[in-house]
Coordinates of C-alpha atoms and ligand atoms in Angstrom, one line a residue:
M2 CA 104.7 149.2 173.4
Q3 CA 103.9 152.1 175.7
P4 CA 101.4 154.7 174.5
E5 CA 104.2 157.3 174.7
Q6 CA 106.2 155.3 172.2
L7 CA 103.2 154.8 170.0
F8 CA 102.4 158.5 170.0
G9 CA 106.1 159.3 169.3
M10 CA 105.9 157.2 166.2
A11 CA 102.6 158.6 165.1
L12 CA 103.9 162.1 165.5
G13 CA 107.2 161.3 163.7
I14 CA 109.2 162.3 166.8
T15 CA 112.8 161.2 166.5
P16 CA 115.7 161.3 168.9
P17 CA 117.0 163.3 170.6
W18 CA 113.3 164.2 171.0
E19 CA 110.9 161.7 172.6
V20 CA 107.3 161.7 173.9
K21 CA 107.6 161.8 177.6
E22 CA 104.1 161.9 178.9
I23 CA 100.5 161.7 177.6
S24 CA 97.9 163.1 179.8
F25 CA 94.3 163.0 178.9
S26 CA 91.7 165.1 180.6
P27 CA 88.1 164.2 179.7
E28 CA 86.8 167.1 181.8
S29 CA 88.7 169.8 179.9
K30 CA 88.4 167.8 176.6
R31 CA 92.1 167.9 175.9
L32 CA 94.9 165.6 175.2
D33 CA 98.4 166.9 176.2
I34 CA 101.4 165.3 174.7
S35 CA 104.6 166.3 176.5
I36 CA 107.8 166.0 174.5
D37 CA 111.3 166.4 175.8
F38 CA 114.8 165.9 174.6
Q39 CA 117.2 163.3 176.0
K40 CA 119.5 164.4 178.7
G41 CA 122.8 165.7 177.4
A42 CA 121.4 166.1 173.9
Q43 CA 123.1 168.4 171.5
F44 CA 121.5 170.3 168.6
P45 CA 122.9 171.8 165.5
C46 CA 123.5 175.5 165.7
P47 CA 120.8 177.2 163.5
V48 CA 123.4 179.5 162.0
C49 CA 126.4 177.3 161.2
G50 CA 125.2 173.8 161.9
K51 CA 127.8 172.8 164.5
L52 CA 126.5 170.5 167.2
S53 CA 126.0 172.7 170.3
P54 CA 125.1 172.1 173.9
V55 CA 121.9 173.4 175.4
H56 CA 122.1 176.8 177.0
D57 CA 118.6 177.2 178.4
T58 CA 115.0 176.3 177.5
T59 CA 111.6 177.9 177.2
E60 CA 108.3 176.1 177.6
K61 CA 106.2 176.1 174.4
E62 CA 102.9 174.7 173.4
W63 CA 101.5 173.9 169.9
R64 CA 98.0 173.1 168.9
H65 CA 97.9 169.7 167.2
L66 CA 95.3 167.8 165.2
N67 CA 92.2 166.9 167.3
F68 CA 92.3 163.5 168.8
F69 CA 88.7 162.5 168.1
Q70 CA 86.6 165.2 169.7
Y71 CA 89.5 166.2 172.0
E72 CA 91.8 169.1 171.3
A73 CA 95.4 167.9 171.3
Y74 CA 98.4 170.0 172.3
L75 CA 102.1 169.3 172.1
K76 CA 104.3 170.7 174.8
A77 CA 108.0 170.9 175.0
R78 CA 110.8 172.9 176.5
V79 CA 112.6 174.4 173.5
P80 CA 116.3 174.9 173.9
R81 CA 118.6 177.7 173.0
V82 CA 122.0 176.4 172.2
Q83 CA 125.4 177.8 172.9
C84 CA 127.3 177.5 169.7
P85 CA 131.1 176.7 170.1
D86 CA 131.6 179.4 167.5
A87 CA 131.6 182.7 169.4
D88 CA 130.3 184.5 166.3
C89 CA 127.0 182.6 166.5
G90 CA 126.5 182.8 170.3
V91 CA 123.3 181.7 171.9
K92 CA 120.6 180.7 169.4
Q93 CA 117.0 179.4 169.6
I94 CA 116.7 176.1 167.7
S95 CA 113.7 175.1 165.7
V96 CA 111.7 172.0 166.4
P97 CA 110.9 169.4 163.7
W98 CA 107.1 169.4 164.3
A99 CA 106.5 173.1 163.9
R100 CA 107.4 176.2 161.9
S101 CA 109.4 178.5 164.0
G102 CA 107.1 181.1 165.6
S103 CA 104.0 179.1 164.9
G104 CA 101.7 178.0 167.7
F105 CA 100.5 175.0 165.6
T106 CA 102.2 171.8 164.6
L107 CA 103.0 171.2 160.9
L108 CA 100.4 168.6 160.6
F109 CA 97.7 171.0 162.0
E110 CA 98.9 173.6 159.5
A111 CA 98.8 171.0 156.7
L112 CA 95.2 170.3 157.5
V113 CA 94.4 174.0 157.5
M114 CA 96.0 174.5 154.1
T115 CA 94.2 171.5 152.7
M116 CA 90.9 172.7 154.0
A117 CA 91.5 176.3 152.8
R118 CA 91.7 175.2 149.2
D119 CA 88.0 174.2 149.4
M120 CA 86.3 176.0 152.3
P121 CA 85.6 179.5 153.6
V122 CA 88.0 180.4 156.4
N123 CA 85.3 181.1 158.9
V124 CA 84.0 177.6 158.4
I125 CA 87.4 176.1 159.0
A126 CA 87.8 178.3 162.1
R127 CA 84.5 176.9 163.5
L128 CA 85.3 173.3 162.6
L129 CA 88.8 173.5 164.2
T130 CA 87.8 175.8 167.0
V131 CA 90.7 178.2 166.2
N132 CA 90.5 181.9 166.1
D133 CA 90.2 183.0 162.5
K134 CA 92.9 185.6 162.7
R135 CA 95.4 182.8 163.6
L136 CA 94.2 180.8 160.6
W137 CA 94.8 183.8 158.3
R138 CA 98.3 184.0 159.7
I139 CA 99.0 180.4 158.8
I140 CA 97.5 180.7 155.3
T141 CA 99.4 183.9 154.6
A142 CA 102.7 182.5 155.8
Y143 CA 102.4 179.5 153.4
V144 CA 101.2 181.5 150.5
D145 CA 103.9 184.1 150.9
A146 CA 106.6 181.4 151.2
A147 CA 105.4 179.7 148.1
R148 CA 105.2 183.0 146.2
S149 CA 108.7 184.0 147.2
R150 CA 110.0 181.0 145.1
E151 CA 107.9 181.8 142.0
D152 CA 109.8 182.5 138.8
F153 CA 108.2 185.0 136.4
S154 CA 111.1 185.2 134.0
S155 CA 109.1 183.6 131.1
V156 CA 105.8 185.5 131.4
T157 CA 105.0 187.1 128.1
H158 CA 101.2 187.3 127.9
L159 CA 99.5 189.3 130.6
G160 CA 95.8 189.6 131.5
I161 CA 94.6 192.2 133.9
D162 CA 91.3 192.3 135.6
E163 CA 89.7 194.3 138.3
T164 CA 87.0 193.4 140.8
S165 CA 85.4 195.2 143.7
I166 CA 85.2 193.7 147.2
R167 CA 82.0 195.4 148.0
K168 CA 79.8 196.6 145.1
G169 CA 81.5 199.8 143.9
H170 CA 84.1 199.9 146.7
N171 CA 87.6 198.7 147.5
Y172 CA 88.9 197.6 144.1
L173 CA 91.4 194.9 143.6
S174 CA 93.4 194.4 140.4
F175 CA 94.7 191.0 139.4
F176 CA 97.5 190.1 137.0
F177 CA 97.5 186.8 135.2
D178 CA 99.9 184.8 133.1
L179 CA 97.6 184.0 130.2
T180 CA 99.9 181.3 128.9
R181 CA 100.1 179.3 132.1
R182 CA 96.7 180.5 133.2
K183 CA 97.6 181.4 136.6
L184 CA 97.4 184.4 138.9
L185 CA 100.7 186.2 139.2
F186 CA 99.9 189.2 141.3
G187 CA 97.0 190.9 143.1
T188 CA 97.0 194.4 144.5
E189 CA 94.6 197.0 145.9
G190 CA 93.2 199.7 143.6
K191 CA 92.4 199.9 139.9
D192 CA 94.4 202.9 138.9
H193 CA 97.6 203.0 136.8
S194 CA 99.8 202.6 139.9
T195 CA 98.6 199.0 140.2
I196 CA 100.7 198.3 137.1
E197 CA 103.8 199.9 138.7
R198 CA 103.3 197.6 141.6
F199 CA 103.0 194.6 139.3
V200 CA 106.2 195.6 137.5
S201 CA 108.2 195.7 140.8
D202 CA 106.7 192.3 141.8
L203 CA 107.6 190.9 138.3
K204 CA 111.2 192.1 138.8
A205 CA 111.3 190.6 142.3
H206 CA 110.5 187.3 140.7
G207 CA 113.2 187.4 138.0
G208 CA 111.1 189.1 135.3
E209 CA 111.6 192.3 133.2
P210 CA 108.8 194.6 132.0
E211 CA 110.3 194.4 128.5
Q212 CA 109.5 190.7 128.2
I213 CA 105.7 191.3 128.2
T214 CA 104.6 191.2 124.6
D215 CA 100.8 191.2 125.1
A216 CA 98.5 192.7 127.6
A217 CA 94.8 191.9 127.7
I218 CA 92.9 194.5 129.6
D219 CA 89.5 196.1 129.9
M220 CA 89.0 199.6 128.3
S221 CA 89.8 201.5 131.5
K222 CA 92.0 204.6 130.8
A223 CA 94.0 203.8 133.9
F224 CA 95.1 200.3 132.6
I225 CA 95.8 201.7 129.2
K226 CA 98.0 204.4 130.6
G227 CA 99.7 202.0 133.0
V228 CA 100.5 199.5 130.3
K229 CA 101.8 202.1 127.9
D230 CA 104.0 203.7 130.6
Q231 CA 105.3 200.5 132.3
L232 CA 105.3 197.7 129.7
P233 CA 106.9 199.2 126.6
H234 CA 106.7 196.2 124.4
A235 CA 103.2 195.1 125.2
V236 CA 100.6 195.1 122.5
I237 CA 97.2 196.0 124.1
T238 CA 94.3 193.7 123.4
F239 CA 90.9 194.7 124.7
D240 CA 89.5 191.5 125.9
K241 CA 86.4 190.1 124.3
F242 CA 84.9 189.2 127.6
H243 CA 85.2 192.8 128.8
L244 CA 83.8 194.3 125.5
I245 CA 80.8 192.0 125.6
K246 CA 80.2 192.8 129.2
L247 CA 80.2 196.5 128.4
M248 CA 77.7 195.8 125.6
N249 CA 75.5 193.8 128.0
D250 CA 75.6 196.6 130.5
A251 CA 74.4 199.1 127.9
L252 CA 71.7 196.7 126.7
A253 CA 70.6 196.2 130.3
K254 CA 70.1 200.0 130.7
V255 CA 68.1 200.2 127.5
R256 CA 65.9 197.4 128.7
A257 CA 65.5 198.9 132.2
E258 CA 64.3 202.2 130.7
E259 CA 61.9 200.5 128.3
A260 CA 60.6 198.2 131.1
R261 CA 59.0 201.3 132.6
L262 CA 56.9 201.7 129.5
F263 CA 56.1 198.0 128.9
P264 CA 56.5 196.4 132.3
E265 CA 54.1 193.6 131.3
F266 CA 56.4 192.4 128.5
L267 CA 59.9 193.3 129.8
K268 CA 59.5 192.1 133.3
Q269 CA 62.0 189.3 134.1
S270 CA 63.6 189.5 130.7
R271 CA 67.1 190.5 132.0
Y272 CA 68.6 187.1 131.8
L273 CA 66.9 186.4 128.5
F274 CA 68.9 189.2 126.9
L275 CA 72.1 187.8 128.1
K276 CA 71.6 184.6 126.1
N277 CA 72.0 183.9 122.5
P278 CA 68.7 183.1 120.5
E279 CA 69.8 179.5 119.9
D280 CA 70.1 179.0 123.7
L281 CA 66.7 180.2 124.6
R282 CA 64.3 177.8 126.1
P283 CA 60.9 177.5 124.3
E284 CA 59.1 179.7 126.9
E285 CA 61.9 182.3 126.6
Q286 CA 61.5 182.2 122.8
D287 CA 57.8 182.9 123.3
H288 CA 58.6 185.7 125.6
L289 CA 60.9 187.2 123.1
D290 CA 58.3 186.9 120.3
R291 CA 55.7 188.7 122.5
M292 CA 58.2 191.5 123.0
I293 CA 58.8 191.8 119.3
Q294 CA 55.0 191.8 118.6
H295 CA 54.4 194.4 121.3
Q296 CA 56.9 196.8 120.0
C297 CA 59.5 196.7 122.7
H298 CA 61.7 198.0 119.9
K299 CA 64.5 199.6 121.8
S300 CA 65.3 196.5 123.8
I301 CA 65.1 194.3 120.7
E302 CA 67.3 196.7 118.8
A303 CA 70.0 196.8 121.5
Y304 CA 69.8 193.0 121.7
I305 CA 70.5 192.8 117.9
H306 CA 73.5 195.1 118.3
K307 CA 74.8 192.9 121.0
L308 CA 74.4 189.7 118.9
N309 CA 76.1 191.4 116.0
L310 CA 79.0 192.5 118.1
Q311 CA 79.4 189.0 119.4
N312 CA 79.4 187.8 115.8
V313 CA 82.5 189.8 115.1
Y314 CA 84.4 187.3 117.2
F315 CA 83.3 184.4 114.9
A316 CA 85.3 185.9 112.1
R317 CA 88.0 183.6 110.6
N318 CA 90.7 186.3 110.5
K319 CA 91.4 189.9 111.3
A320 CA 90.4 191.3 107.9
E321 CA 87.0 189.6 108.1
A322 CA 86.6 190.8 111.7
A323 CA 87.5 194.3 110.7
G324 CA 84.8 194.2 108.0
L325 CA 82.2 192.9 110.5
L326 CA 83.2 195.5 113.1
Q327 CA 82.9 198.2 110.5
Q328 CA 79.3 197.1 109.7
W329 CA 78.4 196.9 113.4
H330 CA 79.8 200.3 114.0
K331 CA 77.9 201.9 111.2
Q332 CA 74.6 200.5 112.5
A333 CA 75.2 201.3 116.2
A334 CA 76.5 204.8 115.4
T335 CA 73.3 205.6 113.5
S336 CA 71.0 204.1 116.0
T337 CA 68.4 206.4 117.6
L338 CA 69.5 204.9 121.0
A339 CA 71.9 207.2 122.8
L340 CA 73.4 204.3 124.7
M341 CA 74.2 202.4 121.4
Q342 CA 75.8 205.5 119.9
K343 CA 77.9 205.8 123.0
M344 CA 78.9 202.1 122.6
A345 CA 79.8 202.8 119.0
R346 CA 82.1 205.7 120.1
T347 CA 83.8 203.4 122.7
V348 CA 84.4 200.8 120.1
K349 CA 85.8 203.4 117.7
E350 CA 88.2 204.7 120.3
H351 CA 89.5 201.3 121.1
W352 CA 89.5 199.9 117.5
D353 CA 93.0 198.5 117.2
G354 CA 93.0 196.9 120.6
I355 CA 89.7 195.2 119.9
L356 CA 91.0 193.8 116.6
S357 CA 94.3 192.7 118.0
H358 CA 92.4 189.9 119.5
F359 CA 92.6 188.3 116.1
D360 CA 96.4 188.5 116.1
N361 CA 96.6 186.6 119.3
R362 CA 93.8 184.4 120.5
L363 CA 95.6 183.3 123.6
T364 CA 93.4 185.6 125.7
T365 CA 90.2 184.3 124.5
G366 CA 87.8 183.2 127.1
F367 CA 90.4 183.0 129.9
L368 CA 89.5 186.2 131.6
E369 CA 85.9 185.0 131.7
G370 CA 87.0 181.9 133.6
I371 CA 89.1 184.1 135.9
N372 CA 86.0 186.0 136.9
S373 CA 84.5 182.9 138.3
L374 CA 87.8 182.1 140.2
I375 CA 87.7 185.6 141.7
Q376 CA 84.1 185.0 142.7
S377 CA 85.1 181.8 144.5
A378 CA 87.9 183.7 146.2
K379 CA 85.4 186.2 147.5
A380 CA 83.2 183.4 148.7
R381 CA 86.2 181.7 150.4
A382 CA 87.1 184.9 152.2
R383 CA 83.4 185.5 153.1
G384 CA 83.1 187.7 156.1
Y385 CA 86.6 189.0 155.6
R386 CA 86.4 192.1 153.5
N387 CA 90.0 192.7 154.2
P388 CA 91.7 193.1 150.8
K389 CA 94.9 191.4 151.9
N390 CA 93.0 188.3 152.8
M391 CA 91.1 188.3 149.6
I392 CA 94.3 188.5 147.6
T393 CA 95.8 185.7 149.7
V394 CA 92.9 183.4 149.0
A395 CA 93.0 184.3 145.3
Y396 CA 96.7 183.2 145.2
L397 CA 95.7 180.0 146.9
I398 CA 92.9 179.3 144.4
A399 CA 94.3 180.7 141.2
G400 CA 98.1 181.0 141.8
K401 CA 99.0 177.4 141.0
L402 CA 101.4 177.7 143.8
S403 CA 103.7 174.9 144.7
L404 CA 103.8 174.4 148.5
I405 CA 106.7 172.0 148.1
G406 CA 109.8 173.4 149.6
T407 CA 107.9 175.7 151.9
A408 CA 108.8 174.9 155.5
I409 CA 106.5 172.0 154.8
N410 CA 104.5 170.5 152.0
P411 CA 101.2 169.7 153.6
R412 CA 100.3 166.8 151.3
E413 CA 103.7 165.1 151.7
M414 CA 103.7 165.7 155.4
T415 CA 100.4 164.1 155.9
K416 CA 101.4 161.1 153.7
N417 CA 104.7 160.6 155.5
L418 CA 103.4 160.8 159.0
L419 CA 100.2 158.8 158.4
G420 CA 102.3 156.2 156.5
R421 CA 104.8 156.0 159.2
S422 CA 102.3 155.7 162.0
W423 CA 99.9 153.1 160.7
R424 CA 102.2 150.9 158.6
Ligands
LIG521 ZN1 127.0 178.3 165.1

């Protein structure tokens, strides 16, 4: 068997296409695989499917998987066909080894998509010696194609979360299906218009705003307004994760203020206050005891308010939770700490939404998990603070997208071609 035939099999090239020539240049570190179609070959018209003769051709080149340390390229003259049907006219055909318009083979793109699930894009760019902008184009094309087939018609429980790309700047809002635990939609901003954009995306995927029965959000006025305006049947739940985070932020401020008075005791206690007493290591327990003995009263008081607020979520039912929240509120509202009074006011203003957690526990804990997904999306898009890229990576990581039925399913493609070539 000639190397050309062998490469033809390995690449899955079938008639009328054939591998014509392999040229290998150790100096330029490349392997060029020339593909051509058999003389007199006809191709289906891309519009109507009728077999059509070749009208003319254009030379094209695609980057393929490396051949050991050598960059490999496929080259071919790609025909335009003259369809017998005059309505179709002259049309460019697509080749079986690449998406139309792409400068990469499907196998190369399959490798990129597989790597993109687990690696930052700049690392992939370096490993594959491809310009990162071209990689982003591949990833975006596959993610967009997969998303276009998504069906949102059965989404009922929505979770909304926001994150900043840089600390305090460039906000993104993410919309999750809490039942299927997947990312539905990401968009720039954190105002109420993000919800309008979500609703039009929902409609574009076969959904209706009326079908959303529950929305778990943080206590931002913008999200509250957006949900009330755009999702008429959604009961708002203020997520536990967000409420406790708000409480932790208030506690951190109290601690930071008091640390100026008692630096010797409160130094390096930030993480300690994020933990529950039962999770403290022995040395942390000692540290906490020292703080109690040395009258770091404000921090300790705020810590107790935090623990009591967390306790509300251990209630067995809504009535019990309401009782515990009432108790908590009374204590926090009468605290001498302004930040705790403020927290008490916030809780009062969002009372029903906090307690509706107990009508519907679907949301519990999920948004917390999402936060870590979003963090890994940020890491994956490291060096690319472009919001669009961040959203694309988030879809890839958290969208549970099915790449099957895209121009190509990378995993299937790899399996098929490898199976065919080495069997
Ligand atoms: Zn035609």
